[in-house]
Amino acid sequence: MNSDFDLTEVNRVVYSCISRGCVGAEPLEALILDDSFIPKENWLWDYKEAINTDALGLAKTVLQIVSFYNTCGGYLFYGVKELEKDKVFVPVSIDLSQVDLAQLRNKIKHFTGQSIDITFKDVTYLLKSEEHKAGVIYIPKRDKYSNPVSFIKNGPEKKPGKPLFSPDETYLRSLDECVKATTTNDWQTLFSAREFAAPYGSDNNFDKSNHLKITHNLPDRNLICSNFVGREKILSSLWEWLSDDMEYTKILSGDGGKGKTSIAYQFCRSFIQSPPVNYERVVWVSAKEKQFSGINNEYFELQESDFNNSESFLNILIENCALDASEYEDVSTKQIKRDLKEALPLFPSIYVVDDIDSLEEGEQRRVVDACRQLGSINNRYLITTRKKLAYSSDICLDVPGFPLQDFTMYISSLIDKYNLKEIKGKEIENLHNTCDGSPLLAASILRLYKQGVPLSQAIREWKGEAGEDARNAALKREILSLTPESKRVLLAIFHFVSCSYTELKQSVGLEQIKLVDCLEELQSLFLVNEPKLIESEERFSISSTTALIISEIQKEMAFDHKRLKDTIKSMRVGSSPKKTGNTRKVGFAINQAIALIRDNRVPEAIQTVDEQLRFLSENPDLLLMKARCLASLEKPDHQKIRGLLRQSYLAGQRKELLYDLWFNSELRLNSANGIIEVSQKALDIQDFDKKSWLERMATGLVHRSKHRDFDSEIKDLMEASSCLTESLKLLDRTSKEIRIEELNSLHNLIWSKLEGSSNHSWLTCFDLVLDLIKRGDVRTKMYANARRCLSESLAEGKPSENKKAAYNFRVDRFYCLLDDRPEKDKIDRPFTDIKDGLCEI
């Protein structure tokens, strides 16, 4: 075929066929030029070489039909094959009896909840003088007054875990693809009249206007946002809301200075430029009287507020739907709403209700309730407020600060506007973190940068006095208006940085019902919902801006603010909140687990740690915490606990808590060797409580001695004596007296075993007793035991010369010990004549 063809004319002819409801060969023949198919698919037609009748194939056909229907209608032509990508399409034989129109209609109804009046026909056409068969499915264009069709169920999986489409997703045709509506432009297309605009000659060119001029009373752009950037996701959500037939009110909520009013304004501008069918007006009403300028660091006056309570708000609506306000001066609120409910649909409008947080809280709720009661399919209300007012995400859209990419564009626009030096990379990130992405606060910092102050210095100064006005404009009013209990909870979260509900409950000293009330109040303004570590436990933090304000007014937040700070400091045993990445996550998990243990919710504490161990399986702190959780169970598995502690030790853990838990597990498992091992490891670390670990080592040695042969038994008991003796110098006077009694009992045990055994010579027994005396056991009994050893050695038979020398050496040692005996013991000297009886052998 000739490569040159007028695609605009082809589109016009096919669109004409769609508009006329043509079902036959005409639209297909419009795609044949010079005995060849136009080598192109687009937003009006699609070629199909086969009929797929499996579940996934049918769902794909449904997806195409819905996409065509939502856009401009179209055709599916069965029996045309793509031979060469985007170049050659040829006829192909196909069994058209496989097309089951009733089945397709049922599937459409099944997946969307709606019916689409598709039509199928077998057609015969000529190509290169030959007859060919094709199947044509005609898809009508959605009526311009109907909402786009969305899916209500998951489609079959195209990949494991990835359905073809999901509930609440809306698709449209774009060029030769079926795409999910995700951008403002997508939704503008869907809500337009979708009339083909042939004169412009574009492949995807249809008129998105409704040929009806929208009236509006929007304020001057310079008063709201002279240079709007980004926010595509929120704007797209607002456009998508126009198809919601269940909720006609939407609330943009978030901190002051995050750009709620600017987003509402930009939505209105795009709405006016590409007005959806069946809307006639945009009405802007505001309770705001003044606005803070970050770049100028001052408030500027706006026009007088349009309303100041729910009653005056209803009066605004009365005036905007041609009712006589004077007739409603003494009429009940319910009757006013009834009349408005009838009159408002006559003037299809979007109402923007800006800054209702300027009103008292009760009045704010009444304004929102009125909007929800009066809303309809073509009368919608977009509200901006700093408070979420406890409404669900179905009605509330949270407005955070700019994401980094949008923030970078915003800063670039300010740099261009004020001819400032370029800001790059890490400096942008630092600026973004400092102001939480707030456009107002960013402009406030750039005010200092504009004066020639280096950015890092500008940020430091702004965190102090230079940024107070902007921060106060953003949040301080709301903070100071909180109840005393809520202020206390907010201060606690400030000190925690990030905390769980249970940690909060244990720190602030509020009963559960009151704490829940406080969190609801704070949730509407300041709290950031942190990612949960486990599903059952909420976590909270606050923005850096809120933290800066609270740091300046801690005394006003709680009468015992110092005590609260100390309490929270004592509760934090994990990594410092100032840490980042995995270290920070580990610290939060440990603190949450400890709080849950204190709250007797040990299984949830274990779950908290396990969630982090999935990603950090060798982290020594998490392994230790897991062991601590298991040890808190009513029936601990000490075998498992010991294994976790050993694993933590091998991973580098050296906290004394590990050795304490390890010792306890070995004790419960009746493992003497385990007790000795962990005690020795603890004694190798200088900073630990040496006295305690010497005692534990002695415990293990005594325990082990009971199950060993005689020599090893005596060795363990002597080593235990050595440990307890060494611990004496670390004890106070009273504890030392108790320890001496313990040592005396141990030495008596050693002597009784030596006395009753034939495994050692009496001279060897003398050596052991002498060691005990030298360690400090200077009881008369011990000297008597030593003398007996010498005496008994004389009865062991005629000694050799070596034995004589050994005997005399020990007698000399014995006399030396007698001479060294403490003064208080020298009054009792029953051994002064020992030489006479012992030396003559």
Short mmCIF file of N, CA and C in Angstrom, two decimals, residues 66-170:
data_model
loop_
_atom_site.label_atom_id
_atom_site.label_comp_id
_atom_site.label_asym_id
_atom_site.label_seq_id
_atom_site.Cartn_x
_atom_site.Cartn_y
_atom_site.Cartn_z
N VAL A 66 -14.41 -2.01 27.82
CA VAL A 66 -14.64 -0.95 28.80
C VAL A 66 -13.81 0.28 28.46
N SER A 67 -12.57 0.08 28.03
CA SER A 67 -11.69 1.21 27.70
C SER A 67 -12.23 1.99 26.50
N PHE A 68 -12.65 1.28 25.44
CA PHE A 68 -13.25 1.95 24.28
C PHE A 68 -14.53 2.69 24.69
N TYR A 69 -15.37 2.00 25.46
CA TYR A 69 -16.64 2.58 25.88
C TYR A 69 -16.43 3.87 26.67
N ASN A 70 -15.48 3.87 27.59
CA ASN A 70 -15.23 5.05 28.42
C ASN A 70 -14.72 6.23 27.60
N THR A 71 -14.07 5.94 26.47
CA THR A 71 -13.42 7.01 25.71
C THR A 71 -14.34 7.49 24.58
N CYS A 72 -14.23 6.90 23.42
CA CYS A 72 -15.05 7.37 22.29
C CYS A 72 -15.83 6.25 21.62
N GLY A 73 -15.89 5.09 22.26
CA GLY A 73 -16.44 3.93 21.57
C GLY A 73 -15.38 3.38 20.63
N GLY A 74 -15.71 2.31 19.90
CA GLY A 74 -14.73 1.76 18.98
C GLY A 74 -15.14 0.41 18.44
N TYR A 75 -14.18 -0.21 17.73
CA TYR A 75 -14.43 -1.51 17.10
C TYR A 75 -13.29 -2.48 17.43
N LEU A 76 -13.67 -3.74 17.62
CA LEU A 76 -12.72 -4.85 17.65
C LEU A 76 -12.94 -5.64 16.37
N PHE A 77 -11.89 -5.74 15.54
CA PHE A 77 -11.98 -6.45 14.26
C PHE A 77 -11.26 -7.79 14.38
N TYR A 78 -12.04 -8.88 14.37
CA TYR A 78 -11.47 -10.23 14.47
C TYR A 78 -11.16 -10.76 13.07
N GLY A 79 -9.96 -11.36 12.92
CA GLY A 79 -9.59 -11.95 11.64
C GLY A 79 -8.54 -11.12 10.91
N VAL A 80 -7.82 -10.26 11.65
CA VAL A 80 -6.74 -9.46 11.06
C VAL A 80 -5.48 -9.69 11.90
N LYS A 81 -4.41 -10.11 11.24
CA LYS A 81 -3.19 -10.47 11.93
C LYS A 81 -2.07 -9.48 11.62
N GLU A 82 -1.29 -9.16 12.65
CA GLU A 82 -0.12 -8.29 12.46
C GLU A 82 1.04 -9.16 12.00
N LEU A 83 1.41 -9.03 10.73
CA LEU A 83 2.47 -9.86 10.17
C LEU A 83 3.84 -9.26 10.44
N GLU A 84 3.93 -7.96 10.33
CA GLU A 84 5.18 -7.25 10.59
C GLU A 84 4.85 -6.06 11.47
N LYS A 85 5.54 -5.95 12.60
CA LYS A 85 5.21 -4.97 13.63
C LYS A 85 5.01 -3.57 13.03
N ASP A 86 3.78 -3.05 13.22
CA ASP A 86 3.40 -1.69 12.81
C ASP A 86 3.60 -1.42 11.32
N LYS A 87 3.68 -2.52 10.52
CA LYS A 87 3.89 -2.30 9.08
C LYS A 87 2.89 -3.06 8.22
N VAL A 88 2.69 -4.34 8.55
CA VAL A 88 1.87 -5.18 7.68
C VAL A 88 0.83 -5.94 8.50
N PHE A 89 -0.45 -5.75 8.14
CA PHE A 89 -1.56 -6.48 8.74
C PHE A 89 -2.27 -7.22 7.61
N VAL A 90 -2.58 -8.50 7.82
CA VAL A 90 -3.16 -9.33 6.76
C VAL A 90 -4.37 -10.08 7.29
N PRO A 91 -5.28 -10.49 6.37
CA PRO A 91 -6.42 -11.30 6.80
C PRO A 91 -5.95 -12.66 7.32
N VAL A 92 -6.70 -13.24 8.24
CA VAL A 92 -6.40 -14.55 8.76
C VAL A 92 -7.73 -15.27 9.02
N SER A 93 -7.73 -16.57 8.69
CA SER A 93 -8.95 -17.35 8.91
C SER A 93 -9.21 -17.52 10.40
N ILE A 94 -10.46 -17.46 10.80
CA ILE A 94 -10.79 -17.51 12.23
C ILE A 94 -12.18 -18.11 12.38
N ASP A 95 -12.39 -18.87 13.44
CA ASP A 95 -13.69 -19.48 13.70
C ASP A 95 -14.55 -18.48 14.48
N LEU A 96 -15.37 -17.74 13.76
CA LEU A 96 -16.15 -16.67 14.39
C LEU A 96 -17.26 -17.20 15.28
N SER A 97 -17.53 -18.49 15.19
CA SER A 97 -18.57 -19.07 16.05
C SER A 97 -18.13 -19.08 17.52
N GLN A 98 -16.83 -18.87 17.74
CA GLN A 98 -16.33 -18.85 19.12
C GLN A 98 -16.69 -17.55 19.85
N VAL A 99 -17.09 -16.53 19.12
CA VAL A 99 -17.50 -15.28 19.76
C VAL A 99 -18.87 -15.49 20.40
N ASP A 100 -18.91 -15.45 21.71
CA ASP A 100 -20.15 -15.63 22.46
C ASP A 100 -20.52 -14.28 23.08
N LEU A 101 -21.38 -13.54 22.38
CA LEU A 101 -21.72 -12.19 22.79
C LEU A 101 -22.40 -12.17 24.16
N ALA A 102 -23.27 -13.15 24.41
CA ALA A 102 -23.98 -13.21 25.70
C ALA A 102 -22.97 -13.40 26.83
N GLN A 103 -21.99 -14.26 26.59
CA GLN A 103 -20.96 -14.50 27.60
C GLN A 103 -20.17 -13.22 27.88
N LEU A 104 -19.81 -12.48 26.80
CA LEU A 104 -19.07 -11.23 26.98
C LEU A 104 -19.87 -10.22 27.78
N ARG A 105 -21.15 -10.11 27.44
CA ARG A 105 -21.99 -9.16 28.18
C ARG A 105 -22.09 -9.54 29.66
N ASN A 106 -22.20 -10.83 29.93
CA ASN A 106 -22.24 -11.29 31.33
C ASN A 106 -20.95 -10.97 32.06
N LYS A 107 -19.83 -11.14 31.36
CA LYS A 107 -18.52 -10.85 31.97
C LYS A 107 -18.38 -9.36 32.26
N ILE A 108 -18.86 -8.54 31.34
CA ILE A 108 -18.81 -7.09 31.56
C ILE A 108 -19.61 -6.73 32.80
N LYS A 109 -20.80 -7.29 32.90
CA LYS A 109 -21.66 -7.04 34.06
C LYS A 109 -21.01 -7.57 35.34
N HIS A 110 -20.39 -8.72 35.23
CA HIS A 110 -19.74 -9.35 36.38
C HIS A 110 -18.60 -8.48 36.93
N PHE A 111 -17.77 -7.95 36.04
CA PHE A 111 -16.58 -7.22 36.47
C PHE A 111 -16.83 -5.73 36.72
N THR A 112 -17.90 -5.17 36.16
CA THR A 112 -18.13 -3.73 36.32
C THR A 112 -19.44 -3.39 37.03
N GLY A 113 -20.35 -4.34 37.10
CA GLY A 113 -21.65 -4.05 37.68
C GLY A 113 -22.57 -3.29 36.74
N GLN A 114 -22.13 -3.04 35.52
CA GLN A 114 -22.93 -2.29 34.55
C GLN A 114 -23.01 -3.04 33.22
N SER A 115 -23.96 -2.65 32.43
CA SER A 115 -24.12 -3.27 31.10
C SER A 115 -23.61 -2.33 30.03
N ILE A 116 -22.99 -2.90 28.99
CA ILE A 116 -22.56 -2.14 27.81
C ILE A 116 -23.18 -2.83 26.61
N ASP A 117 -23.89 -2.06 25.80
CA ASP A 117 -24.67 -2.62 24.69
C ASP A 117 -23.78 -2.88 23.47
N ILE A 118 -22.94 -3.90 23.57
CA ILE A 118 -22.06 -4.25 22.45
C ILE A 118 -22.84 -5.07 21.41
N THR A 119 -22.38 -5.01 20.16
CA THR A 119 -23.01 -5.75 19.07
C THR A 119 -21.94 -6.47 18.27
N PHE A 120 -22.27 -7.69 17.82
CA PHE A 120 -21.31 -8.46 17.02
C PHE A 120 -21.95 -8.84 15.68
N LYS A 121 -21.12 -8.82 14.62
CA LYS A 121 -21.62 -9.21 13.30
C LYS A 121 -20.50 -9.82 12.47
N ASP A 122 -20.86 -10.92 11.71
CA ASP A 122 -19.95 -11.46 10.71
C ASP A 122 -20.04 -10.57 9.46
N VAL A 123 -18.88 -10.24 8.90
CA VAL A 123 -18.91 -9.42 7.68
C VAL A 123 -18.02 -10.05 6.61
N THR A 124 -18.35 -9.72 5.39
CA THR A 124 -17.53 -10.16 4.25
C THR A 124 -16.98 -8.90 3.57
N TYR A 125 -15.69 -8.93 3.24
CA TYR A 125 -15.08 -7.76 2.59
C TYR A 125 -14.10 -8.25 1.52
N LEU A 126 -13.77 -7.36 0.61
CA LEU A 126 -12.84 -7.67 -0.47
C LEU A 126 -11.47 -7.09 -0.18
N LEU A 127 -10.47 -7.92 -0.44
CA LEU A 127 -9.09 -7.45 -0.32
C LEU A 127 -8.29 -8.12 -1.43
N LYS A 128 -7.73 -7.31 -2.30
CA LYS A 128 -7.00 -7.83 -3.48
C LYS A 128 -7.90 -8.78 -4.28
N SER A 129 -9.12 -8.34 -4.46
CA SER A 129 -10.13 -9.04 -5.26
C SER A 129 -10.56 -10.37 -4.67
N GLU A 130 -10.20 -10.61 -3.44
CA GLU A 130 -10.60 -11.85 -2.77
C GLU A 130 -11.53 -11.53 -1.60
N GLU A 131 -12.52 -12.44 -1.42
CA GLU A 131 -13.44 -12.27 -0.30
C GLU A 131 -12.81 -12.84 0.98
N HIS A 132 -13.04 -12.11 2.06
CA HIS A 132 -12.55 -12.57 3.37
C HIS A 132 -13.64 -12.36 4.40
N LYS A 133 -13.56 -13.21 5.44
CA LYS A 133 -14.51 -13.10 6.55
C LYS A 133 -13.84 -12.40 7.73
N ALA A 134 -14.61 -11.60 8.42
CA ALA A 134 -14.13 -10.96 9.65
C ALA A 134 -15.30 -10.85 10.63
N GLY A 135 -14.94 -10.68 11.90
CA GLY A 135 -15.95 -10.45 12.93
C GLY A 135 -15.78 -9.04 13.48
N VAL A 136 -16.87 -8.34 13.67
CA VAL A 136 -16.81 -6.96 14.15
C VAL A 136 -17.62 -6.84 15.43
N ILE A 137 -16.95 -6.41 16.52
CA ILE A 137 -17.66 -6.05 17.74
C ILE A 137 -17.73 -4.53 17.80
N TYR A 138 -18.95 -4.04 17.83
CA TYR A 138 -19.17 -2.59 17.92
C TYR A 138 -19.37 -2.22 19.39
N ILE A 139 -18.59 -1.21 19.83
CA ILE A 139 -18.67 -0.72 21.22
C ILE A 139 -19.14 0.72 21.17
N PRO A 140 -20.30 1.03 21.70
CA PRO A 140 -20.80 2.41 21.64
C PRO A 140 -19.98 3.33 22.57
N LYS A 141 -20.11 4.61 22.34
CA LYS A 141 -19.47 5.59 23.20
C LYS A 141 -20.35 5.85 24.41
N ARG A 142 -19.72 5.94 25.57
CA ARG A 142 -20.45 6.26 26.81
C ARG A 142 -21.15 7.61 26.67
N ASP A 143 -22.37 7.66 27.14
CA ASP A 143 -23.12 8.91 27.12
C ASP A 143 -22.37 9.97 27.93
N LYS A 144 -22.38 11.18 27.44
CA LYS A 144 -21.57 12.23 28.06
C LYS A 144 -22.07 12.61 29.46
N TYR A 145 -23.29 12.23 29.80
CA TYR A 145 -23.82 12.54 31.12
C TYR A 145 -23.61 11.38 32.11
N SER A 146 -23.01 10.30 31.63
CA SER A 146 -22.78 9.14 32.49
C SER A 146 -21.35 9.14 33.01
N ASN A 147 -21.18 8.63 34.22
CA ASN A 147 -19.84 8.52 34.78
C ASN A 147 -19.06 7.41 34.09
N PRO A 148 -17.75 7.51 34.03
CA PRO A 148 -16.94 6.42 33.48
C PRO A 148 -17.21 5.12 34.22
N VAL A 149 -17.11 4.03 33.49
CA VAL A 149 -17.31 2.70 34.08
C VAL A 149 -16.01 2.26 34.75
N SER A 150 -16.11 1.81 36.00
CA SER A 150 -14.95 1.30 36.74
C SER A 150 -15.16 -0.18 37.04
N PHE A 151 -14.09 -0.84 37.37
CA PHE A 151 -14.18 -2.26 37.73
C PHE A 151 -14.54 -2.39 39.21
N ILE A 152 -15.29 -3.42 39.54
CA ILE A 152 -15.72 -3.64 40.91
C ILE A 152 -15.10 -4.90 41.51
N LYS A 153 -14.38 -5.67 40.67
CA LYS A 153 -13.75 -6.91 41.14
C LYS A 153 -12.38 -7.05 40.52
N ASN A 154 -11.56 -7.88 41.16
CA ASN A 154 -10.27 -8.22 40.56
C ASN A 154 -10.48 -9.05 39.31
N GLY A 155 -9.67 -8.77 38.30
CA GLY A 155 -9.65 -9.64 37.14
C GLY A 155 -8.76 -10.84 37.39
N PRO A 156 -8.71 -11.79 36.45
CA PRO A 156 -7.80 -12.94 36.58
C PRO A 156 -6.35 -12.45 36.66
N GLU A 157 -5.48 -13.26 37.26
CA GLU A 157 -4.08 -12.86 37.40
C GLU A 157 -3.34 -13.03 36.09
N LYS A 158 -2.68 -11.97 35.64
CA LYS A 158 -1.82 -12.08 34.46
C LYS A 158 -0.44 -12.58 34.86
N LYS A 159 -0.04 -12.30 36.13
CA LYS A 159 1.15 -12.85 36.76
C LYS A 159 0.76 -13.18 38.19
N PRO A 160 1.49 -14.08 38.84
CA PRO A 160 1.13 -14.41 40.23
C PRO A 160 1.05 -13.16 41.10
N GLY A 161 -0.11 -12.96 41.72
CA GLY A 161 -0.29 -11.81 42.61
C GLY A 161 -0.60 -10.51 41.90
N LYS A 162 -0.72 -10.53 40.55
CA LYS A 162 -0.98 -9.31 39.79
C LYS A 162 -2.21 -9.49 38.91
N PRO A 163 -3.37 -9.04 39.42
CA PRO A 163 -4.59 -9.17 38.62
C PRO A 163 -4.55 -8.24 37.41
N LEU A 164 -5.29 -8.61 36.38
CA LEU A 164 -5.36 -7.81 35.16
C LEU A 164 -5.90 -6.41 35.46
N PHE A 165 -6.88 -6.33 36.34
CA PHE A 165 -7.42 -5.05 36.81
C PHE A 165 -7.94 -5.26 38.22
N SER A 166 -8.16 -4.16 38.93
CA SER A 166 -8.55 -4.24 40.34
C SER A 166 -9.78 -3.38 40.60
N PRO A 167 -10.47 -3.60 41.73
CA PRO A 167 -11.65 -2.80 42.06
C PRO A 167 -11.34 -1.30 42.08
N ASP A 168 -12.29 -0.50 41.60
CA ASP A 168 -12.22 0.96 41.58
C ASP A 168 -11.24 1.51 40.56
N GLU A 169 -10.66 0.65 39.73
CA GLU A 169 -9.80 1.15 38.66
C GLU A 169 -10.65 1.50 37.44
N THR A 170 -10.26 2.60 36.79
CA THR A 170 -10.98 3.07 35.60
C THR A 170 -10.01 3.11 34.43
#
